[in-house]
Tab-separated table of C-alpha atoms in Angstrom:
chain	number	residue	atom	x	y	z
A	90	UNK	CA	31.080	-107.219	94.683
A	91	UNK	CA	30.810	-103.127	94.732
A	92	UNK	CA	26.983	-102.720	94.945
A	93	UNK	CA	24.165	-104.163	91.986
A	94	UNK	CA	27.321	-104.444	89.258
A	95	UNK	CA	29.353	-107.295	88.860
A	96	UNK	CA	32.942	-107.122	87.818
A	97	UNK	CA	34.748	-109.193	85.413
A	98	UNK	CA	36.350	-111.319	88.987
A	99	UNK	CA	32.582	-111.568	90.604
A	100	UNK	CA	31.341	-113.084	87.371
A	101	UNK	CA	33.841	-115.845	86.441
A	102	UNK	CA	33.652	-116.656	90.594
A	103	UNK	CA	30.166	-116.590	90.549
A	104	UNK	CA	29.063	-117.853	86.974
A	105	UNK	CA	26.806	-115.367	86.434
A	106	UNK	CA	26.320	-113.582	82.866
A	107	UNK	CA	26.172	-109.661	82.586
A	108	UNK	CA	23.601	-108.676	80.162
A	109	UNK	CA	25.746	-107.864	76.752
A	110	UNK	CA	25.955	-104.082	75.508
A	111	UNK	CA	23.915	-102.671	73.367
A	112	UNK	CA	26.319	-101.566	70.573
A	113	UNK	CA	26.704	-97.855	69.098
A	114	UNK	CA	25.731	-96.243	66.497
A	115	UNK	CA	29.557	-96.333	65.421
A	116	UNK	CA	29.884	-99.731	65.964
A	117	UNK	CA	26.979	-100.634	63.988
A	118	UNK	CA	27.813	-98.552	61.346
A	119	UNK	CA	31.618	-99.755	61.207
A	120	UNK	CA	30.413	-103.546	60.774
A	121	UNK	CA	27.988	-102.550	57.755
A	122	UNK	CA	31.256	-100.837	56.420
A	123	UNK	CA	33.443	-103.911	57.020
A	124	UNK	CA	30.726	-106.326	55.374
A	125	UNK	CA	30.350	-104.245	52.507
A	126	UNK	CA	33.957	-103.531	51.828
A	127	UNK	CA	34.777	-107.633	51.959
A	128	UNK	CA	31.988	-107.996	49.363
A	129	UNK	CA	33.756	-105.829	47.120
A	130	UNK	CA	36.400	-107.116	44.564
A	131	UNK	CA	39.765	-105.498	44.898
A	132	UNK	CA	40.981	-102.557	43.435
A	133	UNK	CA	42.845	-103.315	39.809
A	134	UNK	CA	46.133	-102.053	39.607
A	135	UNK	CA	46.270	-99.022	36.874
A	136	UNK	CA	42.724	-98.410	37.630
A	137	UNK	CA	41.631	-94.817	37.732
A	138	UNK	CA	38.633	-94.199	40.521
A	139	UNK	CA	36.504	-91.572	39.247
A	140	UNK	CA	34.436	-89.281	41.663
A	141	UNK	CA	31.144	-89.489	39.656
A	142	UNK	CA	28.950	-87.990	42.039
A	143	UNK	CA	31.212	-85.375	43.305
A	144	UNK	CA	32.032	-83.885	40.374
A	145	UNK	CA	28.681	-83.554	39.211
A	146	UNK	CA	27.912	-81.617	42.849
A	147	UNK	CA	30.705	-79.500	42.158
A	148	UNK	CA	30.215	-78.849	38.554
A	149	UNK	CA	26.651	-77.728	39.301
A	150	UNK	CA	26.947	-75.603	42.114
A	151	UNK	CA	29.846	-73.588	40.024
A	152	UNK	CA	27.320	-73.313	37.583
A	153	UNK	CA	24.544	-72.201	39.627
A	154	UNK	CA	27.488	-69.506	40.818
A	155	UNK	CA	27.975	-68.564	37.830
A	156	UNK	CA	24.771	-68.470	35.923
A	157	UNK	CA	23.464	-66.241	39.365
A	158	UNK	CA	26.044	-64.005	39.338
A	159	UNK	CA	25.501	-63.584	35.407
A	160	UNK	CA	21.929	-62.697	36.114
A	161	UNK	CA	22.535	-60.140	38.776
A	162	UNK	CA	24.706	-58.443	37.037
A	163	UNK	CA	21.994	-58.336	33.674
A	164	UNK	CA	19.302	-56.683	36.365
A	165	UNK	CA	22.401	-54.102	37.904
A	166	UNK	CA	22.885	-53.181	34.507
A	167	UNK	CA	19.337	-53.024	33.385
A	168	UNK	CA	18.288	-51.047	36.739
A	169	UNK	CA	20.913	-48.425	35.927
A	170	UNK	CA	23.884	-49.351	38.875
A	171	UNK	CA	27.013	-49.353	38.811
């Protein structure tokens, strides 16, 4: 035994437990994933997956590029630039 840790060969010789690990973030988050992917029913063959939420993100920030660059130019114009 190599100071206060006990390896794998001290414990099963000596019986003794070691305290279990707390478990990462990354861990955690990978067994929510698992559990909630085995809840869901499978994919149906044919099926198209549409990106609701994306595309509305996109969409709208094209807009807001737009509709800003649209106004800009109205006060360059209005101002007198070029």
């Amino acid at each position: 035994m190599t100071g206060d840790r006990l390896t794998t060969e001290d414990q099963l010789a000596t019986g003794e437990q070691l305290t279990p690990r707390k478990k990462s973030y990354e861990e955690k988050f990978a067994e929510r994933l698992a559990k909630r992917q085995a809840g869901r029913a499978p994919l149906k063959e044919g099926k198209v997956f549409e990106h609701g939420p994306a595309k509305f993100v996109f969409m709208f920030i094209i807009g807001f590029v737009i509709v800003t660059h649209v106004a800009i130019l109205i006060v360059m114009m209005a101002s007198g630039m070029h």
